[in-house]
XYZ file of C-alpha atoms in Angstrom:
407
model
C -7.290 -19.569 -7.055
C -6.579 -21.027 -3.641
C -6.013 -19.239 -0.365
C -2.826 -21.174 0.215
C -1.289 -19.755 -2.946
C -1.836 -16.108 -2.056
C 0.769 -15.856 0.580
C 3.984 -14.516 -0.869
C 4.693 -11.629 -3.151
C 7.823 -9.509 -3.297
C 8.526 -5.847 -3.827
C 11.927 -4.714 -2.671
C 12.767 -1.055 -2.144
C 16.337 -0.429 -1.180
C 19.316 1.827 -0.943
C 21.163 -0.647 -3.138
C 21.906 1.707 -6.037
C 25.566 0.982 -6.775
C 25.189 -2.637 -7.806
C 27.384 -4.055 -10.550
C 24.978 -6.681 -11.869
C 25.802 -7.579 -15.440
C 23.026 -10.090 -15.994
C 22.804 -12.948 -18.453
C 25.380 -13.053 -21.232
C 24.391 -14.442 -24.629
C 27.110 -15.905 -26.821
C 27.266 -14.693 -30.420
C 26.396 -18.092 -31.849
C 23.206 -18.337 -29.821
C 20.068 -16.409 -30.696
C 17.746 -17.633 -27.946
C 18.479 -19.230 -24.576
C 15.931 -21.439 -22.823
C 15.233 -21.719 -19.095
C 12.758 -24.458 -18.069
C 10.546 -23.895 -15.055
C 8.097 -25.806 -12.881
C 4.851 -24.517 -11.419
C 4.321 -25.089 -7.715
C 1.239 -23.528 -6.126
C 1.193 -20.880 -8.864
C 4.868 -19.965 -8.390
C 7.394 -20.316 -11.222
C 10.370 -22.292 -9.877
C 13.700 -22.560 -11.712
C 16.888 -24.453 -10.932
C 19.863 -22.207 -10.153
C 23.487 -23.311 -9.961
C 25.719 -20.886 -8.046
C 29.508 -20.944 -8.559
C 29.331 -24.352 -10.262
C 28.073 -25.888 -7.043
C 24.892 -27.695 -6.023
C 21.580 -26.869 -7.764
C 19.093 -24.767 -5.789
C 15.467 -23.809 -6.415
C 14.540 -20.157 -6.887
C 11.249 -18.383 -7.637
C 11.390 -16.551 -10.977
C 10.130 -13.079 -10.094
C 9.627 -10.184 -12.513
C 8.439 -8.123 -9.557
C 11.768 -8.310 -7.711
C 14.460 -5.835 -8.704
C 17.376 -8.009 -7.563
C 18.354 -11.663 -7.299
C 18.340 -12.919 -3.721
C 19.564 -15.969 -1.816
C 17.115 -16.328 1.071
C 18.875 -19.189 2.888
C 22.245 -17.907 4.054
C 23.201 -21.334 5.418
C 24.386 -22.122 1.883
C 26.701 -19.098 1.665
C 29.832 -20.846 2.932
C 29.310 -23.965 0.803
C 28.872 -21.744 -2.260
C 32.059 -19.781 -1.516
C 30.221 -16.480 -1.028
C 31.883 -13.596 0.784
C 30.028 -10.476 1.863
C 30.969 -7.002 0.656
C 28.594 -4.857 2.704
C 25.188 -4.921 4.419
C 22.131 -3.151 2.999
C 18.560 -2.618 4.151
C 15.471 -3.500 2.156
C 11.749 -3.066 2.596
C 9.833 -6.281 2.148
C 6.456 -7.382 0.878
C 4.556 -5.805 3.772
C 5.832 -2.393 2.546
C 6.619 -1.531 6.129
C 9.330 -3.388 8.050
C 12.974 -3.485 7.039
C 15.182 -6.509 6.567
C 18.951 -6.829 6.372
C 20.814 -8.381 3.446
C 24.440 -8.565 2.362
C 25.867 -7.965 -1.084
C 28.201 -10.584 -2.520
C 29.898 -9.828 -5.849
C 31.350 -11.725 -8.806
C 28.996 -14.665 -8.398
C 28.482 -17.056 -11.307
C 24.867 -18.068 -11.870
C 23.638 -20.738 -14.278
C 19.904 -21.057 -14.845
C 18.936 -23.506 -17.572
C 21.146 -22.610 -20.533
C 21.557 -19.012 -19.335
C 24.767 -17.925 -17.600
C 25.537 -14.757 -15.654
C 29.338 -14.959 -15.190
C 29.791 -12.049 -12.775
C 26.680 -11.162 -10.839
C 25.917 -9.318 -7.642
C 23.744 -11.390 -5.326
C 21.866 -10.327 -2.216
C 21.983 -12.761 0.714
C 19.353 -12.335 3.415
C 20.694 -12.326 6.955
C 17.837 -14.627 7.939
C 15.204 -16.664 6.094
C 12.534 -14.044 6.730
C 9.948 -15.400 4.331
C 9.992 -19.155 4.905
C 8.982 -19.700 1.295
C 8.933 -23.474 1.666
C 5.778 -23.297 3.790
C 3.750 -21.690 1.020
C 5.253 -23.046 -2.187
C 5.214 -26.615 -0.875
C 8.825 -27.438 -1.796
C 12.180 -26.192 -0.517
C 12.918 -22.760 -1.989
C 16.310 -21.073 -1.671
C 15.820 -17.644 -3.221
C 14.440 -15.360 -5.908
C 15.598 -14.705 -9.479
C 15.121 -10.971 -10.004
C 14.970 -8.743 -13.064
C 18.593 -7.578 -12.743
C 19.508 -10.747 -14.667
C 17.418 -10.022 -17.778
C 16.727 -6.271 -17.683
C 18.712 -5.568 -20.893
C 17.206 -8.431 -22.881
C 14.015 -9.758 -24.401
C 12.118 -12.018 -22.007
C 9.519 -14.495 -23.223
C 7.497 -16.767 -20.948
C 5.707 -19.711 -22.540
C 3.318 -21.108 -19.949
C 2.222 -23.991 -22.178
C 5.767 -25.318 -22.524
C 6.868 -24.193 -19.053
C 9.861 -22.438 -20.572
C 11.426 -18.992 -20.320
C 13.365 -17.652 -23.305
C 15.810 -14.750 -23.398
C 17.465 -13.135 -26.402
C 19.311 -9.995 -27.424
C 17.278 -7.045 -28.674
C 19.294 -6.981 -31.927
C 17.869 -10.332 -33.044
C 14.316 -9.728 -31.839
C 11.425 -9.134 -34.220
C 8.035 -8.102 -32.803
C 5.490 -10.938 -32.971
C 2.547 -10.720 -35.349
C -0.840 -12.312 -35.913
C -2.621 -13.054 -32.624
C -0.224 -11.278 -30.272
C -1.472 -8.076 -28.601
C 0.809 -5.131 -27.856
C -0.154 -3.683 -24.473
C 0.985 -0.400 -22.872
C 3.776 -0.995 -20.353
C 6.471 0.969 -18.542
C 9.732 -0.216 -16.968
C 11.004 1.308 -13.738
C 13.841 -0.083 -11.604
C 13.910 -3.202 -13.788
C 10.225 -3.893 -13.077
C 7.374 -3.861 -15.651
C 4.103 -2.037 -15.045
C 0.942 -2.536 -17.065
C -1.456 0.341 -17.623
C -5.063 -0.797 -17.373
C -8.612 0.299 -16.624
C -10.712 -1.252 -13.880
C -14.451 -0.972 -13.392
C -14.862 -0.394 -9.678
C -18.255 0.391 -8.214
C -19.609 1.061 -11.682
C -16.869 3.575 -12.535
C -13.948 3.048 -14.913
C -10.615 3.942 -13.294
C -7.103 4.055 -14.748
C -4.711 1.919 -12.712
C -1.035 0.988 -12.833
C -0.145 -2.596 -11.904
C 3.187 -4.317 -11.297
C 3.541 -7.408 -13.532
C 4.730 -9.790 -10.858
C 5.396 -13.474 -11.559
C 6.497 -13.743 -7.929
C 2.909 -13.119 -6.795
C 0.774 -16.237 -6.961
C -2.472 -14.283 -6.714
C -4.534 -12.889 -9.619
C -4.950 -9.241 -8.736
C -4.152 -7.062 -5.742
C -5.249 -3.442 -5.326
C -3.901 -0.944 -2.805
C -7.066 0.642 -1.455
C -5.357 3.840 -0.334
C -3.438 4.423 -3.582
C -6.415 6.158 -5.246
C -9.678 7.634 -4.041
C -11.404 5.597 -6.758
C -10.245 2.250 -5.317
C -12.757 1.303 -2.654
C -13.622 -2.000 -1.041
C -16.567 -3.712 -2.766
C -19.738 -4.480 -0.809
C -19.154 -8.242 -0.821
C -15.800 -8.990 0.837
C -14.238 -11.350 3.339
C -11.377 -10.521 5.673
C -8.287 -12.705 5.595
C -4.646 -12.977 4.635
C -3.326 -11.336 1.473
C 0.327 -12.179 1.986
C 3.145 -12.702 4.414
C 5.458 -9.910 5.519
C 8.381 -9.696 7.855
C 6.107 -9.355 10.855
C 3.953 -12.332 9.941
C 0.579 -12.538 8.204
C -0.555 -9.503 6.219
C -4.226 -8.850 6.778
C -6.503 -7.536 4.080
C -9.657 -8.376 2.190
C -10.756 -10.643 -0.622
C -13.428 -9.536 -3.071
C -13.939 -9.059 -6.777
C -13.330 -6.459 -9.466
C -16.144 -6.186 -12.009
C -13.866 -5.869 -15.026
C -10.222 -5.236 -15.920
C -9.305 -3.993 -19.413
C -5.928 -3.522 -21.121
C -4.839 -3.480 -24.778
C -8.183 -4.722 -26.076
C -8.170 -7.646 -23.607
C -10.315 -8.022 -20.510
C -11.179 -10.085 -17.437
C -14.556 -10.163 -15.709
C -15.374 -10.804 -12.041
C -11.753 -11.164 -10.985
C -10.959 -12.552 -7.545
C -9.049 -9.616 -6.036
C -7.055 -8.989 -2.877
C -7.251 -5.565 -1.251
C -4.484 -4.154 0.938
C -3.571 -0.743 2.301
C -0.096 0.622 1.659
C 1.719 1.395 4.894
C 1.779 5.070 5.865
C 5.578 4.720 6.032
C 5.778 4.142 2.262
C 5.283 6.823 -0.376
C 3.557 5.973 -3.648
C 6.523 7.458 -5.495
C 8.848 4.896 -3.903
C 6.801 2.066 -5.435
C 6.464 3.797 -8.816
C 2.951 5.122 -8.125
C 1.475 1.695 -8.603
C -2.076 0.843 -7.628
C -1.504 -2.863 -7.194
C -0.176 -6.128 -8.584
C -0.998 -8.130 -11.722
C -0.069 -11.587 -10.438
C 0.914 -14.923 -11.861
C -2.622 -16.359 -11.779
C -3.470 -13.782 -14.480
C -0.108 -13.668 -16.260
C -0.159 -17.436 -16.788
C -3.277 -17.093 -18.955
C -1.018 -15.682 -21.674
C 2.289 -16.247 -23.331
C 4.171 -13.058 -22.619
C 7.070 -11.131 -24.177
C 8.724 -8.158 -22.467
C 11.172 -6.017 -24.414
C 12.860 -4.349 -21.451
C 15.108 -1.840 -23.275
C 12.290 -0.568 -25.523
C 9.507 -0.897 -22.932
C 7.258 -3.099 -25.054
C 4.864 -5.789 -23.850
C 3.230 -8.451 -26.030
C 0.568 -10.907 -24.892
C -0.772 -14.018 -26.613
C -4.014 -15.060 -24.862
C -4.553 -18.748 -24.276
C -7.834 -20.285 -25.303
C -10.519 -19.180 -22.835
C -7.989 -16.913 -21.131
C -10.785 -15.004 -19.374
C -12.677 -18.005 -18.021
C -13.933 -17.922 -14.433
C -11.692 -17.762 -11.393
C -11.519 -20.527 -8.807
C -10.910 -19.775 -5.169
C -11.034 -21.483 -1.804
C -14.572 -22.218 -0.631
C -13.662 -23.635 2.779
C -12.138 -20.715 4.688
C -9.026 -22.730 5.540
C -5.619 -21.114 5.081
C -2.870 -23.719 5.097
C 0.910 -24.023 5.216
C 3.283 -26.976 5.085
C 6.143 -27.744 7.453
C 8.349 -30.574 8.661
C 11.595 -32.029 7.389
C 9.974 -33.340 4.212
C 7.363 -30.537 4.000
C 4.552 -33.056 4.375
C 2.822 -31.691 7.481
C -0.159 -29.524 6.504
C -1.293 -27.092 9.178
C -4.142 -24.585 9.534
C -2.450 -21.241 10.101
C -5.509 -19.021 9.675
C -9.287 -19.203 9.274
C -11.801 -16.998 7.485
C -14.495 -15.901 9.899
C -18.023 -17.219 9.294
C -16.718 -19.724 6.746
C -17.601 -23.440 6.446
C -14.317 -24.400 8.140
C -14.707 -22.014 11.072
C -18.318 -23.110 11.579
C -17.199 -26.759 11.522
C -14.897 -26.082 14.471
C -11.415 -25.841 12.966
C -8.782 -23.932 14.926
C -5.406 -22.446 14.102
C -2.680 -25.034 14.529
C -4.804 -28.043 13.566
C -2.789 -30.670 11.660
C -4.538 -32.080 8.584
C -4.236 -35.890 8.561
C -6.599 -36.764 5.693
C -9.075 -35.177 3.285
C -12.070 -37.221 2.174
C -10.394 -40.403 3.451
C -7.115 -39.752 1.560
C -4.148 -39.422 3.956
C -2.154 -36.235 3.485
C 1.021 -38.284 3.066
C -0.378 -38.953 -0.421
C -1.449 -35.334 -0.925
C 0.719 -32.250 -1.275
C -0.395 -28.704 -0.475
C -1.537 -28.106 -4.046
C -3.779 -31.177 -4.113
C -5.386 -30.397 -0.771
C -6.014 -26.825 -1.879
C -7.542 -28.019 -5.153
C -10.069 -30.116 -3.249
C -11.149 -26.975 -1.379
C -11.995 -25.144 -4.641
C -14.522 -27.717 -5.859
C -18.132 -26.849 -6.689
C -20.552 -25.392 -4.171
C -22.141 -28.062 -2.006
C -19.226 -30.502 -2.223
C -18.953 -32.440 1.044
C -15.540 -32.304 2.719
C -14.459 -34.652 5.504
C -11.161 -33.805 7.169
C -9.358 -35.754 9.875
C -7.233 -33.517 12.090
C -4.900 -33.755 15.042
C -5.193 -31.107 17.741
C -2.607 -31.588 20.423
C -2.923 -35.247 21.446
C -6.512 -35.507 20.223
C -7.629 -36.800 16.824
C -11.036 -35.809 15.404
C -13.053 -35.663 12.201
C -14.688 -32.424 11.042
C -17.172 -32.083 8.177
C -18.515 -29.191 6.120
C -19.846 -28.300 2.683
C -18.109 -25.883 0.355
C -19.900 -22.632 -0.404
C -19.176 -19.319 -2.085
C -17.608 -16.844 0.300
C -17.741 -13.815 -2.022
């Protein structure tokens, strides 16, 4: 898992309770509808066509209650008209943002069609998703589109499948049925975590819109405490900028007869302004870096979850060993910039500073490397030598360090 892929996750709490979102419609002659997706920096990205117009790229997000267009500059070209403004609480669980509701929107995603959908349009591009995903992103596909259906995600084929409950038969053989609950269109897994030698029951949001593995809210339970070995850094991006927190490990996570050991885990406090009840009493997030180790089926109407573990699903977890936290920018999203540094890390000791532009990594110019490839080089084995050419203002320099374990 790479620091650059930990930066966006979405949980929207809102006064938007009178929506008329009808979701995907399945024709009688079709049993299953397929939606292909791509993986970019651990985000699932699907192509969305709005009102038969140009194709856009959205993050597929089981942790978002509603479908959202984040770039309002497309609203006029798509023929969208606003009904009313609403206020939402974003990923930092603190600050509010403003969105507008637009109704009777036609959405086509793969072979799936929602003929008359409510869509939320942000009044500003608060999240700047492009910087973290590495490609231009225009919005989020939320659970209001598939909340009355069966959802299957096949991570080996990079395909999403939806079908009516009437034609669904529970899977057999190697699939595991795992306790789950659905609240406000969002699925929550019930699990047990070994924290500080004690087993604790926890409730986690199953969130494909979170690129991380696991996040725990340290003030959601007296049993969730920071481990001894942690580093301070970014756990996400909120409306006010970088969300600070900690990175450590959880000894073990168990659910439905399955388990993970030594999980790379982000720790974050919930804002005092947010009640646990308003976020369904959750203790954290079960993110896409864990979800993608399974094929997954969610029966939303009957609140059933089925998991098919991939081979070696609980193998070790990779993470950044440099201390660099990076974003991309520029017209073609090919400028890689240091936006944050882990204290007492190889990168900080080598002399990196916020704002440094990465020109090359181990002699390979960044014009041939995207954010994912640079990040991958920073998760190599301990002791790997890294040579990075940077530009700082008008000055060009070369900085060197060796990767090492930070936690």
